XYZ file of C-alpha atoms in Angstrom:
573
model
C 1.739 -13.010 44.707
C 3.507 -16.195 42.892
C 2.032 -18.217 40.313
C 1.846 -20.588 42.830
C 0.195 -19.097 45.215
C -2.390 -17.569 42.313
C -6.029 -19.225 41.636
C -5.431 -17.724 37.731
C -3.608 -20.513 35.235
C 0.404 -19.284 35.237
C 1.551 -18.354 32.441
C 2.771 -20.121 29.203
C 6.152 -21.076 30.501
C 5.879 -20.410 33.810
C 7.062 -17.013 34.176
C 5.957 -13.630 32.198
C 8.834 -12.351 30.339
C 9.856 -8.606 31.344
C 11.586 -6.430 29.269
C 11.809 -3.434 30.811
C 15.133 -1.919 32.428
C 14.508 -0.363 35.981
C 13.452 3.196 36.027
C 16.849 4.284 36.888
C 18.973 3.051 34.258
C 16.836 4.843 31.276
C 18.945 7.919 31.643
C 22.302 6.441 31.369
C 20.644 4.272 28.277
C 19.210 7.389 26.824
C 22.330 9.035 26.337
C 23.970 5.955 25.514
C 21.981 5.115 22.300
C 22.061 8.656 21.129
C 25.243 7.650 19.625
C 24.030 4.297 17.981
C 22.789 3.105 14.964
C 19.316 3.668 14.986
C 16.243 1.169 13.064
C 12.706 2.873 12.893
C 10.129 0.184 13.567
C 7.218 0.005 11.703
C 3.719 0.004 13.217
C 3.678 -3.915 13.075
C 7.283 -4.034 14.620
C 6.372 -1.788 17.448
C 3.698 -3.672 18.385
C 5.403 -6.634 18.145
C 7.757 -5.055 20.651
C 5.845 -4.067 23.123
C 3.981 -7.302 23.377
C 7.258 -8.917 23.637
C 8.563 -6.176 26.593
C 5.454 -6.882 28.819
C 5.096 -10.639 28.098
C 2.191 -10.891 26.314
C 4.590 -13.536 23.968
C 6.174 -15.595 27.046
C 7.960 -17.673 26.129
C 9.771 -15.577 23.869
C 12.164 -12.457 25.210
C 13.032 -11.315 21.980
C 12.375 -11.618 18.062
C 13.086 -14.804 16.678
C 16.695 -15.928 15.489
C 17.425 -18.359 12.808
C 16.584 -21.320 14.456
C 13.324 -20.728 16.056
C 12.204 -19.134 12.975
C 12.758 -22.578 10.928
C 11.455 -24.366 13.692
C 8.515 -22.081 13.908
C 7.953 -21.956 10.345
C 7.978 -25.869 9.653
C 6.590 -27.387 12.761
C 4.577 -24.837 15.016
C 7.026 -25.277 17.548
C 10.347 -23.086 18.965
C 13.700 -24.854 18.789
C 13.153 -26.195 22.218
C 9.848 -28.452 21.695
C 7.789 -25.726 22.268
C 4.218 -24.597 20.588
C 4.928 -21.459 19.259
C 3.022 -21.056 15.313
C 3.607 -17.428 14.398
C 7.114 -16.058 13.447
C 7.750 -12.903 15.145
C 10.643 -11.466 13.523
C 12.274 -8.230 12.877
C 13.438 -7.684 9.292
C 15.582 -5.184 7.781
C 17.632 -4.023 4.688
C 21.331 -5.161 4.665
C 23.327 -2.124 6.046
C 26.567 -1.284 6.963
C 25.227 -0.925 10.584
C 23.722 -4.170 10.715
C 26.513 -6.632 11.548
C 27.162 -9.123 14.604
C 28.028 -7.950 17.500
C 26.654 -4.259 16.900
C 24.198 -2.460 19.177
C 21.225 -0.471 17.198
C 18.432 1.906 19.207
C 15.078 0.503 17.923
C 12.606 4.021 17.591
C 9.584 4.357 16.984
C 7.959 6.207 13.510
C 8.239 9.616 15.584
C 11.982 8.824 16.437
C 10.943 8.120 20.113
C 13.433 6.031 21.523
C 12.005 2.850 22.433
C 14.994 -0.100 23.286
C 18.391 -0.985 22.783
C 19.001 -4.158 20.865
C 22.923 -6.585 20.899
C 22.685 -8.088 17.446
C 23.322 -11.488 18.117
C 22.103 -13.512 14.895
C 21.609 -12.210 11.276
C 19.721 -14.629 8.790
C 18.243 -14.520 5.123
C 14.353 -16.005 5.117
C 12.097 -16.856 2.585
C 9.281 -14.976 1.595
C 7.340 -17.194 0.060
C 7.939 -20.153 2.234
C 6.400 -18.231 5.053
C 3.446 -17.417 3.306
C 2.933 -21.282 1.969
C 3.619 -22.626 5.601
C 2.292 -20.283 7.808
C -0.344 -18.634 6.343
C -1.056 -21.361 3.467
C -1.371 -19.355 0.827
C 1.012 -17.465 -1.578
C -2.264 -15.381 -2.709
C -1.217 -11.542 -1.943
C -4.683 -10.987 -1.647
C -4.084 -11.987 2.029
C -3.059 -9.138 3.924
C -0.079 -10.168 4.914
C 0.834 -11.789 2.255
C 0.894 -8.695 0.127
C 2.171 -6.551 3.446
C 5.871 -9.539 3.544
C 6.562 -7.930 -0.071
C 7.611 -5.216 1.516
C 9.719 -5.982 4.310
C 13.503 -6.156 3.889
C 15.264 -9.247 3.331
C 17.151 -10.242 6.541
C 16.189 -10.691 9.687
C 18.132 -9.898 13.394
C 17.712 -11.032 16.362
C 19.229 -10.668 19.888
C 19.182 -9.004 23.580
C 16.397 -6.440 24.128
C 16.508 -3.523 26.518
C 13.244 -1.818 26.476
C 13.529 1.431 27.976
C 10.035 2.569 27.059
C 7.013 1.361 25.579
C 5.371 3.292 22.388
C 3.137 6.178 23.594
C -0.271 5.445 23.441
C -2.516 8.859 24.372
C -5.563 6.716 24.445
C -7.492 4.723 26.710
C -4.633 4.669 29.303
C -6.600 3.168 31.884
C -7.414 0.167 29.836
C -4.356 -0.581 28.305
C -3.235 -3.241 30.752
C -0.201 -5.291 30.835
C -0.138 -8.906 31.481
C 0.353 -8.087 35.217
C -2.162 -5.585 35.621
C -4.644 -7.733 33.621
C -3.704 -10.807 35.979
C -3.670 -8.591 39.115
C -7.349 -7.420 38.771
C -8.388 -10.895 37.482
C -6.943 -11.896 40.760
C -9.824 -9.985 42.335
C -12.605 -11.433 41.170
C -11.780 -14.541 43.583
C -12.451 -16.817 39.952
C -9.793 -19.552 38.506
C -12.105 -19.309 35.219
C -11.398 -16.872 32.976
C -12.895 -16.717 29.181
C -11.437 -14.246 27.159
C -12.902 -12.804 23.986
C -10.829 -11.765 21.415
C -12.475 -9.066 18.865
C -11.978 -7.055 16.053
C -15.724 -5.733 15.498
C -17.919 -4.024 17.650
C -20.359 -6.465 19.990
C -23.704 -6.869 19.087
C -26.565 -8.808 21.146
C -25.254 -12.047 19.898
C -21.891 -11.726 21.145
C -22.891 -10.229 24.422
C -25.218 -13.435 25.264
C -22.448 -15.604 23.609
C -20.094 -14.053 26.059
C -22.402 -13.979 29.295
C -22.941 -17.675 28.648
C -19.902 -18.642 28.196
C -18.579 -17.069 31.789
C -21.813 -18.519 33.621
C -20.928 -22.139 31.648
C -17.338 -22.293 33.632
C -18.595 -19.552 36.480
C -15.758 -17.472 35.607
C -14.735 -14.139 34.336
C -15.326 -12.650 31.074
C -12.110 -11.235 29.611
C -12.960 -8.768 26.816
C -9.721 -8.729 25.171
C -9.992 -6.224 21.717
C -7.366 -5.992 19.416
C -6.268 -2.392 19.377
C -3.528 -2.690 17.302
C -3.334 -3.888 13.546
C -6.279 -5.685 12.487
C -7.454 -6.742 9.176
C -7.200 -3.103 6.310
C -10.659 -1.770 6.437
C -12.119 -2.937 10.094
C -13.552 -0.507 11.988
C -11.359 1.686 13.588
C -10.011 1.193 17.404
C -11.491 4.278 18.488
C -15.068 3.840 17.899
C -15.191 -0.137 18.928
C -13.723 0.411 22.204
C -16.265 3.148 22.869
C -19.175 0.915 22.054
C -17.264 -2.152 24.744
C -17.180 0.836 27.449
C -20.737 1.221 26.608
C -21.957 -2.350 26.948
C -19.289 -3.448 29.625
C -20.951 -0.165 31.737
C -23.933 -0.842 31.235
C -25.158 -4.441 30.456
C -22.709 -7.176 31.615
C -22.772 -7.693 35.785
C -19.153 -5.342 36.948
C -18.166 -8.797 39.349
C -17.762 -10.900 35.897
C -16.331 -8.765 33.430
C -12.831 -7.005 32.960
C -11.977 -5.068 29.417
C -8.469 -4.548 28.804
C -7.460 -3.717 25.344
C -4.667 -5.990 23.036
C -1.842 -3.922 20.936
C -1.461 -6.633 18.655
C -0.830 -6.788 15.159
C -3.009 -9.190 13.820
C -1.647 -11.201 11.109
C -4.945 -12.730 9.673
C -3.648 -16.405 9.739
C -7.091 -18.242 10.602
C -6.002 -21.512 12.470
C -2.098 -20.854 13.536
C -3.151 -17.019 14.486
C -5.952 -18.479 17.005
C -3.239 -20.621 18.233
C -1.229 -18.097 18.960
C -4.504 -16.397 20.595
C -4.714 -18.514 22.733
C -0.728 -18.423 24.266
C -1.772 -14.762 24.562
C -4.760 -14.761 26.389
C -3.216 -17.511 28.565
C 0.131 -15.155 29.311
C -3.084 -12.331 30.370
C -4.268 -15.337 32.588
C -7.046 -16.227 30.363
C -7.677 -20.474 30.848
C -10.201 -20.660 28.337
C -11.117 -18.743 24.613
C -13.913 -17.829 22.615
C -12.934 -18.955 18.898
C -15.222 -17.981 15.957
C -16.245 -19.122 13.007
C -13.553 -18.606 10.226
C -11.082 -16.897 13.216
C -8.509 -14.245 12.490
C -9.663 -14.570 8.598
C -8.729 -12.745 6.331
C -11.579 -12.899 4.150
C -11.641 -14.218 0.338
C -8.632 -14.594 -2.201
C -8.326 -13.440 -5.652
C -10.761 -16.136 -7.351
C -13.444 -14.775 -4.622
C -12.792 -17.705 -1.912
C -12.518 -17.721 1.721
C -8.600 -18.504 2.590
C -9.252 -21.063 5.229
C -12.228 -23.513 6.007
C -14.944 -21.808 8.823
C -13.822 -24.362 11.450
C -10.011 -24.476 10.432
C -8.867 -22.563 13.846
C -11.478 -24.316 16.058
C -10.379 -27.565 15.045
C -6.351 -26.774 15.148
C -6.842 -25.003 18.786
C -8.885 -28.393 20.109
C -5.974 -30.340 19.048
C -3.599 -28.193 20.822
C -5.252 -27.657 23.843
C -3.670 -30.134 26.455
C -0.489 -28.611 25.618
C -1.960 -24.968 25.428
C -3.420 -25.410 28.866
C -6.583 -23.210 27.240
C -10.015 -24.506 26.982
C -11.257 -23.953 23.424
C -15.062 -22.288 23.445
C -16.557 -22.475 20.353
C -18.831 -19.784 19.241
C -22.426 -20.977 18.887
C -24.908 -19.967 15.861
C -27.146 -17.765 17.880
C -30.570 -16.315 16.738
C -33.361 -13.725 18.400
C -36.746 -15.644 19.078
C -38.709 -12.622 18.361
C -41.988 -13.845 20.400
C -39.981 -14.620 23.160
C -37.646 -11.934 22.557
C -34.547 -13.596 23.633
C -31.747 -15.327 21.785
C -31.322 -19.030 21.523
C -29.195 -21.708 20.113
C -30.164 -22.617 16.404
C -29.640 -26.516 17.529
C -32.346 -25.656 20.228
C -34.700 -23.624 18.800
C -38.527 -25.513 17.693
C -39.301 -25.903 14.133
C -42.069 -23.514 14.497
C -40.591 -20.858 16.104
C -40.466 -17.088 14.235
C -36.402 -15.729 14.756
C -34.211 -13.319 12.990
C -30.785 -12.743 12.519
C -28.723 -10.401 10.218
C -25.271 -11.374 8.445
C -22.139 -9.080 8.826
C -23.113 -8.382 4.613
C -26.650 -7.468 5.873
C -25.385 -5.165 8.635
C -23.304 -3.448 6.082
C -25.231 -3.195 2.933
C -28.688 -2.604 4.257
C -28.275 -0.709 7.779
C -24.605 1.096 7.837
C -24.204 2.099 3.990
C -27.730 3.652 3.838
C -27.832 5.593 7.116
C -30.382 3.354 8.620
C -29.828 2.693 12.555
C -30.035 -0.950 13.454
C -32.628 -2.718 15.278
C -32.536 -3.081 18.875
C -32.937 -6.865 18.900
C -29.757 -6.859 17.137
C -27.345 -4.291 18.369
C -27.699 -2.333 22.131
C -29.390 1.410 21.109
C -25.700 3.185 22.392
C -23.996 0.954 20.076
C -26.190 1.696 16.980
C -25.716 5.372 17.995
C -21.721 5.186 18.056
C -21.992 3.321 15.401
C -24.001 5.820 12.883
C -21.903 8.481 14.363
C -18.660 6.896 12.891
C -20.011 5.306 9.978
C -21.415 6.912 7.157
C -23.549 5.526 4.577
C -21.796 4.365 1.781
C -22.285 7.365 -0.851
C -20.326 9.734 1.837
C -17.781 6.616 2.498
C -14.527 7.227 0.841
C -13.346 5.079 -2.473
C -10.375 4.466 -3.859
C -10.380 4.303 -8.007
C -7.058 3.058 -9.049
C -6.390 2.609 -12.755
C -3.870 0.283 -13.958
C -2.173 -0.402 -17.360
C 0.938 0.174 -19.642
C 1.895 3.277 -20.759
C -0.446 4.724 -23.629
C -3.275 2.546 -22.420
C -5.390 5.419 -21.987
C -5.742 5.466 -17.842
C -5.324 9.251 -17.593
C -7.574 10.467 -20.236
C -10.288 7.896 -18.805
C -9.610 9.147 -15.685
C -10.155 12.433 -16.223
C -13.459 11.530 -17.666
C -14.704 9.993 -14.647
C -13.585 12.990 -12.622
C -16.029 15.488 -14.406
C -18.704 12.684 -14.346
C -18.179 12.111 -10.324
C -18.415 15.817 -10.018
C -21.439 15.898 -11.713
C -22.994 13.320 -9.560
C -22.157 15.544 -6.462
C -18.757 13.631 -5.049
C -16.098 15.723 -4.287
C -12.433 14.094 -5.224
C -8.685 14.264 -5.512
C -6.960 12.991 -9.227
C -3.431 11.518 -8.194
C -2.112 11.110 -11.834
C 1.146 8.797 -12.159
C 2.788 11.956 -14.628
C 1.956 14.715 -12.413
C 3.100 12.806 -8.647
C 6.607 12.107 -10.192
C 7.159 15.306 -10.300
C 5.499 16.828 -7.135
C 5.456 14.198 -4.318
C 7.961 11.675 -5.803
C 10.310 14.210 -7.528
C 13.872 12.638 -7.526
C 12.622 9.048 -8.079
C 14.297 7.051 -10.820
C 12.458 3.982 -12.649
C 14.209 0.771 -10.869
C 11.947 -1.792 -9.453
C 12.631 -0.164 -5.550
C 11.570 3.309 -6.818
C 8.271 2.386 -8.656
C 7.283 0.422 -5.565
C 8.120 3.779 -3.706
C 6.247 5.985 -6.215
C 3.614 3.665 -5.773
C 2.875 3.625 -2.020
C 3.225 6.953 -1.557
C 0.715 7.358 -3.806
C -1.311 4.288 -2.136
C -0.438 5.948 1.247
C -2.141 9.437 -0.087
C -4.890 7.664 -1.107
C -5.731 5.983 2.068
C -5.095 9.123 4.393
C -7.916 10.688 1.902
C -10.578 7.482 1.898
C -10.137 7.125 5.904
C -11.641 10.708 5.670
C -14.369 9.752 3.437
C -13.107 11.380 0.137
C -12.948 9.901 -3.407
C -9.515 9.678 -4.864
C -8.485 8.703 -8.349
C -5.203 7.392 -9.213
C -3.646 6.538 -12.523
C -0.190 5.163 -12.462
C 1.458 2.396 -14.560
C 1.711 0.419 -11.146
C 3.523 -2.759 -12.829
C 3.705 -4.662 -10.017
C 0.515 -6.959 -8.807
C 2.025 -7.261 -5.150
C 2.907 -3.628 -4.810
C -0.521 -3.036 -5.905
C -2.060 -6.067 -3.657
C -0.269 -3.921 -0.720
C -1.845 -0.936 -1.560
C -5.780 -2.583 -1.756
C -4.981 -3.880 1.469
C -3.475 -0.432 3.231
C -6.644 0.947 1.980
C -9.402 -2.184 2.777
C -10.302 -4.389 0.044
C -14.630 -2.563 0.343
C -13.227 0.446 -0.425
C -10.768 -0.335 -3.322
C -11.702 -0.428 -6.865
C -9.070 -1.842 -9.383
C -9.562 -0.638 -13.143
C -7.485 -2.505 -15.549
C -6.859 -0.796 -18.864
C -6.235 -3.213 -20.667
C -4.613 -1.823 -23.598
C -2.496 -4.350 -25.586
C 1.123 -2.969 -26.501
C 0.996 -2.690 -29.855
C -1.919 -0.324 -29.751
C 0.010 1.705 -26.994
C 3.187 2.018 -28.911
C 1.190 3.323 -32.028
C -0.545 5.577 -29.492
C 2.933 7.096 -28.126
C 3.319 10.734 -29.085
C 6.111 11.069 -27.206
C 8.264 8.415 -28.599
C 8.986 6.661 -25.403
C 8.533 3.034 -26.591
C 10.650 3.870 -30.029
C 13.417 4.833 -27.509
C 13.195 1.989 -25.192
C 13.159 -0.682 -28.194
C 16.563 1.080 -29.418
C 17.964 1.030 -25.609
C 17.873 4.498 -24.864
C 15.588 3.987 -22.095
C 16.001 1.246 -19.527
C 13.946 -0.533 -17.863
C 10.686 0.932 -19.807
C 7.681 -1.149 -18.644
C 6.374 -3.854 -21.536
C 9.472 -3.755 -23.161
C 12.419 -4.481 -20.650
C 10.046 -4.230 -17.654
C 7.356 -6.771 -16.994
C 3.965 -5.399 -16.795
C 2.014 -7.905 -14.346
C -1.596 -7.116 -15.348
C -4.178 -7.703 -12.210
C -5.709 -11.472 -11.598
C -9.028 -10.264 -10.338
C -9.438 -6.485 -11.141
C -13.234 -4.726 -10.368
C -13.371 -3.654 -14.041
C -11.390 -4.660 -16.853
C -11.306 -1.911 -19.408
C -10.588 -2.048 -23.174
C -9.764 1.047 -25.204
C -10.074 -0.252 -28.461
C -12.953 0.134 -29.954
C -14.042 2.187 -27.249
C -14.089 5.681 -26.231
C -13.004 7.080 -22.761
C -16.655 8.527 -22.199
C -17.634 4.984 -22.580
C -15.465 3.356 -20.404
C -15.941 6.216 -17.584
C -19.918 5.379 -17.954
C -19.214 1.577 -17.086
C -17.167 2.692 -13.730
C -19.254 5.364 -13.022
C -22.550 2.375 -13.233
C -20.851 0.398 -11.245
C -19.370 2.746 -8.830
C -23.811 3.617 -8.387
C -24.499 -0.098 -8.388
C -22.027 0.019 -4.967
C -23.799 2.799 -3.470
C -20.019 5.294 -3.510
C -22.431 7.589 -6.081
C -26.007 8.725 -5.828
C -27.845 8.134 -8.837
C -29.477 11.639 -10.281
């Protein structure tokens, strides 16, 4: 069927981009980039590529070059005039290989070969320009923010061949391309459809939001879950899409309601990001949107405020949405009329009237973290169940401790303090001390600013593998760098990272230094040596700020240990 001929809104552009070469070219491809260049894509990149192969970013049919990126960057808009607000760009390191003209296979992290890609434009960009225009803050709090730190410092752009799509062993059947999404739209005989796009599982008040909102336009319900990158510390993919097959089984009518799951990277940029929703969800066939409160958010920045204003993305999508072709739906303050037992707008609800309603700090603090299944006027009983299954309460959750501070500042010896004391208090844990990882897992690495950052995530990336799986971990490593260390908090989720600063001054630590190290690095023997020809960049908004002077490491254990009780990681004994 042609977009003419279809009920469904066509899509932005007029036509769904398609990357993919016919089946029987792949071969000849195959064997063809196995002697090219390759670039492995990171998780965000391969994402980015398959939503660009299947047309989920129509307009666009490949990452952006120079010009659209500029364009995109200053005025929302792609070099030709149109709305476009999120760069999507592949950046690299400069390399030999990387020169006009020269074809590269883009693989995926398990060297699966994925497309071939014609360099066609090569182009410096600005770091922190993006982050002030885009995302409006240069705070590496922000996810992203933090996460740009770490990509490399060019950009390419040109001709994609996509000769497969990254292999996804989950939820095959509802991993639907733009087609397939528009194709069983197509059946439910509606022009209205309202998608819903979600990080979180779906409680009662976003299941009545979302029937309401279909019955308001008599349409279809997209439910439309990001299953790709979302903000460091969300719930994982797995468990929310079981508790959607749940309620989309089982309480929503089958004729209004389709799930098909996103593999987007999320970039957390509040307004621009539910701009960009919105192209999306139109390209899946979606004419109107469900946008929240505080949308795509990222949460608060380092002086403990949110990053953009709670109706920021409402307000920027309204203004766009003659051009965007997509209805904007805000999402309603809903609460639970407990006599009546129903839910009902706040606006309309009489003064008189007994309701309830829990925040998302509520649902965490009270319910999740101490084991305690929420209430069935809140959440359906399948979902609470999935939900306690997958989430423990918070003194099983894992933690990340990460000391900080120059060398001689006393981080290790502190450290080891808290270890005994966290044993003692029942938590099992792993001590990932900066001395004793250089020469184990980062053996070989020298002391420029590139290898500490390197020392550094691989520690960061240790530590996250072992708080996804609910363990404590303790590191201790100079970690000079505030975005390096931003970049870790935010690979490991900003709940379950706790930055101790030991903050040492250098004087004491070079009259601390046994092993002469300072002495040596003020006579030049040592380059490079952090505090002397090295900047330390001590943290702007650390859990605990530690001083060692004055104070003795069983001390300063006591206060973390207190405070890692006062969060519920440790049971009091």
């Amino acid at each position: 069927m042609s977009y003419e001929q279809s009920i469904l809104i066509p899509p932005y552009g007029g036509e769904l981009v398609d990357l993919l070469v016919p089946a029987e070219q792949t071969d000849e491809l195959r064997e063809y980039a196995s002697r090219l260049p390759s670039i492995q894509l990171t998780q965000r990149q391969m994402c980015d590529l398959e939503l660009l192969a299947v047309g989920a970013f129509s307009p666009l049919d490949r990452f952006m070059d120079h010009e659209d990126h500029q364009s995109v960057v200053e005025t929302m808009r792609l070099q030709n005039g149109q709305l476009f607000p999120i760069p999507i760009t592949l950046p690299v390191e400069p390399d030999t290989a990387i020169h006009l003209g020269q074809q590269v296979a883009l693989r995926s992290q398990k060297n699966e070969l994925l497309a071939i890609m014609t360099i066609e434009d090569i182009y410096e960009w600005d770091r922190e320009m993006v982050a002030e225009k885009v995302f409006g803050t240069l705070d590496e709090r922000h996810p992203l923010v933090a996460e740009m730190s770490t990509w490399g410092k060019l950009n390419i752009s040109g001709e994609l061949r996509v000769i497969q799509l990254p292999t996804h062993y989950d939820f095959k059947d509802l991993r639907l391309k733009p087609a397939e999404t528009r194709a069983r739209l197509e059946t439910f005989n509606r022009a209205n459809v309202v998608a819903f796009q979600t990080r979180n599982p779906l409680h009662r008040v976003h299941e009545e939001l979302t029937k309401r909102a279909a019955d308001e336009v008599d349409g279809v319900l997209l439910l439309h879950p990001v299953v790709g990158m979302t903000k460091p510390g969300d719930v994982d993919h797995f468990t929310r899409v079981r508790t959607y097959k749940t309620l989309a089984q089982n309480y929503y009518d089958p004729n209004r309601i389709l799930l098909s799951l996103l593999p987007l990277a999320m970039r957390m940029g509040g307004p621009r990001e539910a701009v960009w929703h919105a192209i999306i969800r139109r390209n899946y066939g979606a004419n109107h949107l469900i946008v929240g409160r505080d949308h795509a958010g990222p949460g608060k920045d380092s002086q403990g405020q949110p990053f953009y204003g709670p109706y920021d993305a409402q307000e920027l999508v309204q203004a766009q949405v003659e051009e965007l072709g997509v209805t904007v739906v805000p999402f309603r303050e809903l609460v639970y009329m407990t006599e009546e037992e129903r839910y009902e707008e706040v606006t309309k609800v009489p003064a008189n009237a007994t309701t309830a309603k829990l925040s998302g700090t509520q649902v965490r603090e009270e319910f999740l973290n101490n084991g305690r299944r929420l209430p069935g006027w809140f959440t359906r009983p399948e979902v609470a169940e999935i939900l306690s299954d997958s989430y423990p309460p918070r003194h099983r959750q894992g933690v990340c401790i990460w000391f900080t501070g120059l060398s001689g500042s006393g981080k290790s010896t502190t450290a080891e303090v808290l270890r005994v004391m966290l044993l003692e208090h029942g938590r099992q844990l792993t001590l990932l001390d900066g001395d004793v990882v250089r020469t184990h897992l980062s053996k070989g690495l020298g002391f420029s600013k590139d290898d500490r950052d390197t020392n550094i995530k691989r520690i960061g990336y240790v530590a996250a593998e072992i708080v996804r799986h609910g363990g404590v971990v303790i590191c201790a490593a100079i970690s000079p760098y505030r975005a390096t260390r931003n970049f870790v908090r935010n690979m490991i989720g900003s709940e379950n990272f706790v930055e101790i600063f030991v903050d040492t001054p250098l004087e004491v630590c070079e009259e601390r230094d046994t092993k002469g190290l300072y002495a040596r690095a003020r006579r030049g023997e040592i380059k490079d040596f952090t505090g002397i020809d090295d900047p330390y960049e001590p943290p702007l908004d650390p859990e605990i700020a530690l001083s060692t002077v004055g104070r003795t490491p069983e001390h300063n254990a006591a206060i973390i240990l207190e405070y890692l009780i006062d969060c519920g990681f440790v049971k009091n004994i």
